[in-house]
Short mmCIF file of C-alpha atoms in Angstrom, two decimals:
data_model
loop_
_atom_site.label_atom_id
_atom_site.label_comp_id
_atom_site.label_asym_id
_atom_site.label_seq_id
_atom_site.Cartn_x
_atom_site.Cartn_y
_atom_site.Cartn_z
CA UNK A 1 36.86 -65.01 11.76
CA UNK A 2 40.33 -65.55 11.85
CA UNK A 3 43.23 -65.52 8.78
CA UNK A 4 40.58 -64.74 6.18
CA UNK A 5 42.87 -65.85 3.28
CA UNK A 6 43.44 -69.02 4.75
CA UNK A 7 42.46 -70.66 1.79
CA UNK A 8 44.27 -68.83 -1.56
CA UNK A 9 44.16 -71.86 -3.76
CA UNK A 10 40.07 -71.72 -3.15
CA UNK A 11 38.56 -69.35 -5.86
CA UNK A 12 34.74 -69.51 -5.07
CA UNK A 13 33.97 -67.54 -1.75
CA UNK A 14 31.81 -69.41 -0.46
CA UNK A 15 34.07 -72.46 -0.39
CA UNK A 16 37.10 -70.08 0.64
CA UNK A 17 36.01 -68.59 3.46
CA UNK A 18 33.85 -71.08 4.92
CA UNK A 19 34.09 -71.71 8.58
CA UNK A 20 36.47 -73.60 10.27
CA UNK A 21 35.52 -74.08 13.89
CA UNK A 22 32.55 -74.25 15.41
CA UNK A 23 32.76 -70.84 17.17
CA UNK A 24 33.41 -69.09 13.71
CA UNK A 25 29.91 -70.27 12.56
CA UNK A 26 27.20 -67.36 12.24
CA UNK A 27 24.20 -69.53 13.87
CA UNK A 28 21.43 -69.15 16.61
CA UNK A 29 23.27 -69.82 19.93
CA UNK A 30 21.88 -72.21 21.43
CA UNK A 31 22.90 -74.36 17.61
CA UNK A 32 26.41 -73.21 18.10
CA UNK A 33 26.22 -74.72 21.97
CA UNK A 34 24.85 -77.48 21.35
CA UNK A 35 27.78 -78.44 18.91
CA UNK A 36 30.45 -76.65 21.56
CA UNK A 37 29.18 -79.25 23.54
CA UNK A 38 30.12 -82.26 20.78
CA UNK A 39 33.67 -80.71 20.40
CA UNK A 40 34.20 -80.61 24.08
CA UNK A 41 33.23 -84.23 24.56
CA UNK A 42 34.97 -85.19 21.50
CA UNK A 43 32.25 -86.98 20.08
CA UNK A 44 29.63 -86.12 17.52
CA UNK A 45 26.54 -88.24 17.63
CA UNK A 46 24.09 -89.24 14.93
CA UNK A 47 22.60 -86.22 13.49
CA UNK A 48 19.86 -84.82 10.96
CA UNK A 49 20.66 -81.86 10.37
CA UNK A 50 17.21 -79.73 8.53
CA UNK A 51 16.49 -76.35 7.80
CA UNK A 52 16.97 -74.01 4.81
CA UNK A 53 19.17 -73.98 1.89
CA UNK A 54 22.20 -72.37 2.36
CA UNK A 55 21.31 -71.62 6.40
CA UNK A 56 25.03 -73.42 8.16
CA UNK A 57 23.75 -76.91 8.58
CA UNK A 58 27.24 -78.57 6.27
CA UNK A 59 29.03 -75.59 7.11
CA UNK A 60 28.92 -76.38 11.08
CA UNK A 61 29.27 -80.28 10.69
CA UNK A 62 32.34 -79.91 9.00
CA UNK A 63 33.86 -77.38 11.20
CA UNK A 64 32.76 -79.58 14.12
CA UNK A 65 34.60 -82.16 12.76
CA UNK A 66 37.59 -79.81 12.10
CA UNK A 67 37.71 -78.90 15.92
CA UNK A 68 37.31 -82.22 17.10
CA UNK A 69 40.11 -83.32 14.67
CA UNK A 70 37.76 -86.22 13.34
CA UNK A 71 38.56 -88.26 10.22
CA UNK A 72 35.29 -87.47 8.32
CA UNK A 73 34.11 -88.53 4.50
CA UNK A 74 31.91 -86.00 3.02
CA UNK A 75 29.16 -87.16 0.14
CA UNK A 76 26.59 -84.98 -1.66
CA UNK A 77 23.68 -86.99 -1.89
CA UNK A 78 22.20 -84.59 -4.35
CA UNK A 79 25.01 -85.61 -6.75
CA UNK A 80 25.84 -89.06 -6.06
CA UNK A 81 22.45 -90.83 -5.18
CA UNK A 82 23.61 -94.15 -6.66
CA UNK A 83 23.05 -96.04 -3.43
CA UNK A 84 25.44 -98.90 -4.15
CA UNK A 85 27.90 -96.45 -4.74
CA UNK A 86 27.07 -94.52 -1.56
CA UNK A 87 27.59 -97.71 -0.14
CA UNK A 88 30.63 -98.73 -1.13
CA UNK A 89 31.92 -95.39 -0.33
CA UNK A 90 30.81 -95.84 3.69
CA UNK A 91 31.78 -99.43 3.64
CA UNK A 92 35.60 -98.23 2.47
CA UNK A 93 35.63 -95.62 4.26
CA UNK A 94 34.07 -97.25 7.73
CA UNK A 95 36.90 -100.43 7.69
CA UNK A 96 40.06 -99.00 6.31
CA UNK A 97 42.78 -98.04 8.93
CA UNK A 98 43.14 -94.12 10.10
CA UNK A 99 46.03 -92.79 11.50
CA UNK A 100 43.65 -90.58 13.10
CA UNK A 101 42.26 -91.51 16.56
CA UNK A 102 38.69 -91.62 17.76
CA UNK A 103 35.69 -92.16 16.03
CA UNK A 104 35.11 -91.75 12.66
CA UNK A 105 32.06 -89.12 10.73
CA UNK A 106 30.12 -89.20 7.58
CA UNK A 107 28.90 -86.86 6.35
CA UNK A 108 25.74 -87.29 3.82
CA UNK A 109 24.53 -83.61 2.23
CA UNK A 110 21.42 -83.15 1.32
CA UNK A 111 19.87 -86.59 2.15
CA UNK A 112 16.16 -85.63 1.71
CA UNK A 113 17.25 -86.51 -2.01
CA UNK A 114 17.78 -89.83 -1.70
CA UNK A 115 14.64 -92.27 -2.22
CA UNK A 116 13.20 -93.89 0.24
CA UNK A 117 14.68 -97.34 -1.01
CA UNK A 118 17.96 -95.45 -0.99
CA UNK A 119 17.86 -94.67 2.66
CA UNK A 120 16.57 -97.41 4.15
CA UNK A 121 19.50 -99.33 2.76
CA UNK A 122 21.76 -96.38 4.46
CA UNK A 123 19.94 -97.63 7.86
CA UNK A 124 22.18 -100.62 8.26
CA UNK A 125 25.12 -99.20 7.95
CA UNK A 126 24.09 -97.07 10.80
CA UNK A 127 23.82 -99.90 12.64
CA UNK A 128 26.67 -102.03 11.25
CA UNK A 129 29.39 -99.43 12.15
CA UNK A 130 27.71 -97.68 14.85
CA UNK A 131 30.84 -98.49 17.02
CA UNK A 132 33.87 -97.15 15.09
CA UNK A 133 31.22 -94.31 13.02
CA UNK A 134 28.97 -91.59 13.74
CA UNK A 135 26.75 -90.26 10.54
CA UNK A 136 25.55 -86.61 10.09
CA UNK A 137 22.52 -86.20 7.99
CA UNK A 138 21.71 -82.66 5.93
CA UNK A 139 18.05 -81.74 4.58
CA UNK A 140 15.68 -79.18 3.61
CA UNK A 141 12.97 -80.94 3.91
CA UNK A 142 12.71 -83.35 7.56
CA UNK A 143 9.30 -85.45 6.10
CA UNK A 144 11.54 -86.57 3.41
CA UNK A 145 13.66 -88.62 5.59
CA UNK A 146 12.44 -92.17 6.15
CA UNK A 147 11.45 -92.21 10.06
CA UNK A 148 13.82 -95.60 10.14
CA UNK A 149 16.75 -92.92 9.82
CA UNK A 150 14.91 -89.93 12.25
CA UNK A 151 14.92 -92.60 15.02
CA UNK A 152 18.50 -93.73 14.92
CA UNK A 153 19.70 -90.13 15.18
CA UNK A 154 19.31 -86.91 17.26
CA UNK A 155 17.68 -83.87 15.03
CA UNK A 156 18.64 -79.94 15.39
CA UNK A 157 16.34 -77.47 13.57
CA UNK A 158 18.05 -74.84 11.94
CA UNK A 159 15.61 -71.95 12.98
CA UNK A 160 16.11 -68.65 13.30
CA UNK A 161 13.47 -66.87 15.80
CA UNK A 162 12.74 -63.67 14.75
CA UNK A 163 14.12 -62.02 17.30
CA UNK A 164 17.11 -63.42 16.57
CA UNK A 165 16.96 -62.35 12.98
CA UNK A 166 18.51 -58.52 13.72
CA UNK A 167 21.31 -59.92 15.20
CA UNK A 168 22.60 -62.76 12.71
CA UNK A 169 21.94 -60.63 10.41
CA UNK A 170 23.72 -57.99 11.23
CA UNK A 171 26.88 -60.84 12.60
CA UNK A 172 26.75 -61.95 8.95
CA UNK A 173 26.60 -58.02 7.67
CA UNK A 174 30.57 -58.19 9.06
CA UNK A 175 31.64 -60.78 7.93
CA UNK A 176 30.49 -60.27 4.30
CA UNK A 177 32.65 -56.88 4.91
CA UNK A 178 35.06 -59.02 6.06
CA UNK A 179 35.07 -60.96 3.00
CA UNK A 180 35.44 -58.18 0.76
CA UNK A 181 37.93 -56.66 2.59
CA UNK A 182 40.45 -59.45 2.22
CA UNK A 183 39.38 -59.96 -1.55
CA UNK A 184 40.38 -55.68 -1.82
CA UNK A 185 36.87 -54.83 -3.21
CA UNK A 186 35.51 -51.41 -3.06
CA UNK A 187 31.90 -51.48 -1.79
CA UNK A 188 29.29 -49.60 0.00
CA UNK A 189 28.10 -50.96 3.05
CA UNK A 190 24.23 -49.96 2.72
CA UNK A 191 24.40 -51.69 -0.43
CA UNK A 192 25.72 -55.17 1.41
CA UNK A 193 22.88 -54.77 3.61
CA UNK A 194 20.37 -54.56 0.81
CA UNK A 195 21.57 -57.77 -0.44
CA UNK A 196 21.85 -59.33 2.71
CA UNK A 197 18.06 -58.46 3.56
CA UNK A 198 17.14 -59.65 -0.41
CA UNK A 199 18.73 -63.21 0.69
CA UNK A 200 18.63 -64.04 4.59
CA UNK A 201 19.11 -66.19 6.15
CA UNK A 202 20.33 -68.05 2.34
CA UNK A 203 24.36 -67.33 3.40
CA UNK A 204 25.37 -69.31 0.56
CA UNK A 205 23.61 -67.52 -1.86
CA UNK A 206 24.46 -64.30 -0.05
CA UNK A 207 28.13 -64.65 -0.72
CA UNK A 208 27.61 -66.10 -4.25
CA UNK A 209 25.47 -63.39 -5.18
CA UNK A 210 28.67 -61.15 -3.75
CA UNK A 211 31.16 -62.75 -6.05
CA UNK A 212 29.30 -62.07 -8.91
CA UNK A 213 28.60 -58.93 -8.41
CA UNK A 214 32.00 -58.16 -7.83
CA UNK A 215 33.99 -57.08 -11.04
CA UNK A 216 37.44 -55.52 -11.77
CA UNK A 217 37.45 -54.91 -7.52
CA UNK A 218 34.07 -53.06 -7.44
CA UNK A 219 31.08 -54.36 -5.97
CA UNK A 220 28.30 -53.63 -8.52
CA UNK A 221 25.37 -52.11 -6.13
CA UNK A 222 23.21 -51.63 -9.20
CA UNK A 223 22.85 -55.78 -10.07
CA UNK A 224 21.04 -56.36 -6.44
CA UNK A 225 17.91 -55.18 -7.98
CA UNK A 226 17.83 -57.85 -10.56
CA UNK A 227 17.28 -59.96 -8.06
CA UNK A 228 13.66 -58.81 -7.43
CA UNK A 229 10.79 -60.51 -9.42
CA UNK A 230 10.94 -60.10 -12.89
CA UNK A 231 7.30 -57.81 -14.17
CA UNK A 232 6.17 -60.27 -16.72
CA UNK A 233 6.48 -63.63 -14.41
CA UNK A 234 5.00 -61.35 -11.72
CA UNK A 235 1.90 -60.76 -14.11
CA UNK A 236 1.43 -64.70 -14.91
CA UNK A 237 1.22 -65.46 -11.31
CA UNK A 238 -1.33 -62.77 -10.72
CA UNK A 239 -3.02 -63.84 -13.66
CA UNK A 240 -3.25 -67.47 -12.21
CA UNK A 241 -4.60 -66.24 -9.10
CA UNK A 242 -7.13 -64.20 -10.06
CA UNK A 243 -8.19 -67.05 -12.46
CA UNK A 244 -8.40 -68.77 -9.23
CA UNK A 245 -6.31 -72.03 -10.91
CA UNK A 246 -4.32 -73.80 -7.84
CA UNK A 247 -2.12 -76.20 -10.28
CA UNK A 248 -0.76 -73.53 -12.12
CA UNK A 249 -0.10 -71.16 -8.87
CA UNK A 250 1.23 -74.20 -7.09
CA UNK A 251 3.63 -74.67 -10.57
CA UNK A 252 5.01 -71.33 -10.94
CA UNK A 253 6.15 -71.04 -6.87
CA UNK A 254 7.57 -74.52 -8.04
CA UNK A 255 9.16 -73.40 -10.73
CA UNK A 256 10.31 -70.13 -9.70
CA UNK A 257 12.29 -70.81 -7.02
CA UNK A 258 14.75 -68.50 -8.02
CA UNK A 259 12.73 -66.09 -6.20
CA UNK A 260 13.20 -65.78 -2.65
CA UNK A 261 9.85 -65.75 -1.12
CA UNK A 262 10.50 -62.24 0.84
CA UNK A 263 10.83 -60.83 -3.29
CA UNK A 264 7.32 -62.26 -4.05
CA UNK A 265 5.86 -61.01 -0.63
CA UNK A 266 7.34 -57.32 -1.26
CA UNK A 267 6.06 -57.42 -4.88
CA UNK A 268 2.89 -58.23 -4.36
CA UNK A 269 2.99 -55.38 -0.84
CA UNK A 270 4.36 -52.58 -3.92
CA UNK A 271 1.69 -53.60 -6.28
CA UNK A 272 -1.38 -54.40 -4.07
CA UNK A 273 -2.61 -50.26 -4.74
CA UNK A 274 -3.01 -50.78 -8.53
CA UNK A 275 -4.22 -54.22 -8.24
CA UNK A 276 -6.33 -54.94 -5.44
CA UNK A 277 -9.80 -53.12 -4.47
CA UNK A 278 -9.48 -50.74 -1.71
CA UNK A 279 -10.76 -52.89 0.81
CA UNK A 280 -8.60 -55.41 -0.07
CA UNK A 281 -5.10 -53.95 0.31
CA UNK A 282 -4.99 -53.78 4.05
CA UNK A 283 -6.24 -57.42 3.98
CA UNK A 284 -3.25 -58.21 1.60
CA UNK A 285 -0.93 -56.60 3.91
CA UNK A 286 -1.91 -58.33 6.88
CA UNK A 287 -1.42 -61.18 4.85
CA UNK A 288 2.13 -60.74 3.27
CA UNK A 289 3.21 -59.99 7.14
CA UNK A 290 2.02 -63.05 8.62
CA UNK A 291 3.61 -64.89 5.99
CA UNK A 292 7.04 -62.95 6.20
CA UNK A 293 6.78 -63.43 9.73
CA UNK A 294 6.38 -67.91 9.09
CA UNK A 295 9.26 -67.97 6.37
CA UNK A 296 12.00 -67.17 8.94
CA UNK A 297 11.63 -69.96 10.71
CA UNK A 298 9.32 -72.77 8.45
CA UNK A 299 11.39 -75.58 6.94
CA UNK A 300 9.74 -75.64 3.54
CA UNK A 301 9.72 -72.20 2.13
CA UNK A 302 7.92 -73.11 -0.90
CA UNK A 303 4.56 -74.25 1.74
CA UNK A 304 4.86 -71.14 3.19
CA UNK A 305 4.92 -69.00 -0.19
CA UNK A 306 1.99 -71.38 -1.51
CA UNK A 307 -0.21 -70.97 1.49
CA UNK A 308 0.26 -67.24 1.40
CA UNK A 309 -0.70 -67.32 -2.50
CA UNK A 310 -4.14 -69.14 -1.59
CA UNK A 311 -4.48 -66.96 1.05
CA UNK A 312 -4.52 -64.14 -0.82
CA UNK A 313 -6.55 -65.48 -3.60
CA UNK A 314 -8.88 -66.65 -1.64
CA UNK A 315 -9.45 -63.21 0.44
CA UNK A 316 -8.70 -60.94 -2.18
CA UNK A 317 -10.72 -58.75 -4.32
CA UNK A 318 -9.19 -57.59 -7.41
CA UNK A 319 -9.38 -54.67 -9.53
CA UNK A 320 -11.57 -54.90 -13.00
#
């Protein structure tokens, strides 16, 4: 990254030192290439963006747009879903003059939360400015976008292989160093790989997680561990599984998505002695690692950590 303290005014990190070209984006290559490609043509074509929370997918469309110099309006979808307001923001936005050459972007966050109604109204003004505007598209969640939108645009998967993993993660173990470098924060560096490894591939939270740690210029090493799953709501989902009741499993992962679903896996991997039968631990092992293995690269995290719960109660034997 280059001038990390770019941005002085900016006081959350995450915001601060976000990237601002494409090549400063900590991303699979071949994601990074593909939008090289956009900035060397100078044009960025209808996207959907999908993959994780917190994974790059705003952080590259903006810094696209940055490189290519691109007049772009940005809207958070999340926050302002009212669609005729959406709509009067793109139809401003679309016909008003720009000193700025080329084509124009918007940018709509998080656009698996609109409603259905809500996007297919967003469909013709695809169409209706599809010569002066191009329109970039960021979800979680790809089924939630109406297939209307999905056919008028080109979609990139944010996935991480896992044998990419290593690397991005250790690429993103520099720059948080980085980070706290320019902010003058004393740290160890073991303990900004524990957090790292808590969170991946979540950068957002990552760096969040590093602010608030982060007091008087020290990095607090000792708060990571509250990030792990807390003993009682542990108990209630074991408790629900043994009982064998799918609503209330399928609530709590719902409901307790402050929990990354690596936490749950390794809770369940440091418990599964005093729980579990003997027979039944390796089984809950092999389990657990199939399941780690899906989450780096699924699109709906909270699937994955559901399917490994049945999974497990469903092959499990527990202790009386």
């Amino acid at each position: 990254m280059s001038d990390l303290s770019s941005n002085p005014k900016e006081w959350i990190w995450f915001q601060k030192y976000r990237p601002r070209s494409v090549s400063e984006c900590i991303l699979p290559q071949a994601i990074k290439d593909t939008f090289q490609e956009f900035v060397d043509q100078q044009r960025i074509p209808n996207l959907i963006l999908c993959g994780p929370k917190g994974g790059g997918k705003t952080s590259i469309a903006v810094a696209a747009c940055e490189d290519i110099g691109a007049n772009y309006l940005f809207i958070n979808a999340s926050e302002d879903s009212g669609i005729d307001t959406i709509r009067t923001k793109i139809r401003s936005f679309a016909t008003s003059y720009s000193i700025v050459e080329g084509r124009k972007v918007i940018i709509l966050d998080e656009a698996d939360g609109l409603s259905s109604n809500a996007q297919d109204a967003l469909k013709s003004g695809v169409e209706e400015f599809s010569k002066s505007c191009s329109f970039i598209f960021t979800c979680n969640n790809y089924s939630k976008i109406i297939e209307p939108l999905q056919s008028r645009c080109s979609t990139i998967m944010f996935e991480i292989r896992p044998e990419e993993r290593p690397v991005i993660a250790k690429t993103f173990w520099k720059r948080a160093c980085q980070i706290l470098d320019s902010e003058g924060v004393q740290y160890d560096k073991g303990a900004i790989a524990e957090l790292i490894t808590n969170h991946f591939p979540d950068f957002r939270r990552i760096i969040n997680e590093m602010q608030r740690l982060t007091r008087g210029g020290v990095f607090d090493a000792g708060g990571i561990g509250a990030a792990g799953v807390d003993e009682q709501k542990f108990n209630e989902l074991v408790a629900e599984i043994k009982g064998r009741k799918f609503n209330n499993i399928r609530r709590w992962v719902a409901t307790n998505n402050n929990y990354t679903s690596d936490q749950i896996f390794r809770k369940f991997y440091d418990a599964a002695q005093d729980l579990l039968t003997p027979k039944s631990v390796p089984e809950l092992v092999m389990i657990v690692a199939e399941y780690s293995y899906k989450s780096a690269f699924v699109i709906d995290k909270e699937i994955n950590t559901m399917a490994a719960m049945i999974e497990i109660m469903l092959r499990c034997e527990w202790q009386e």
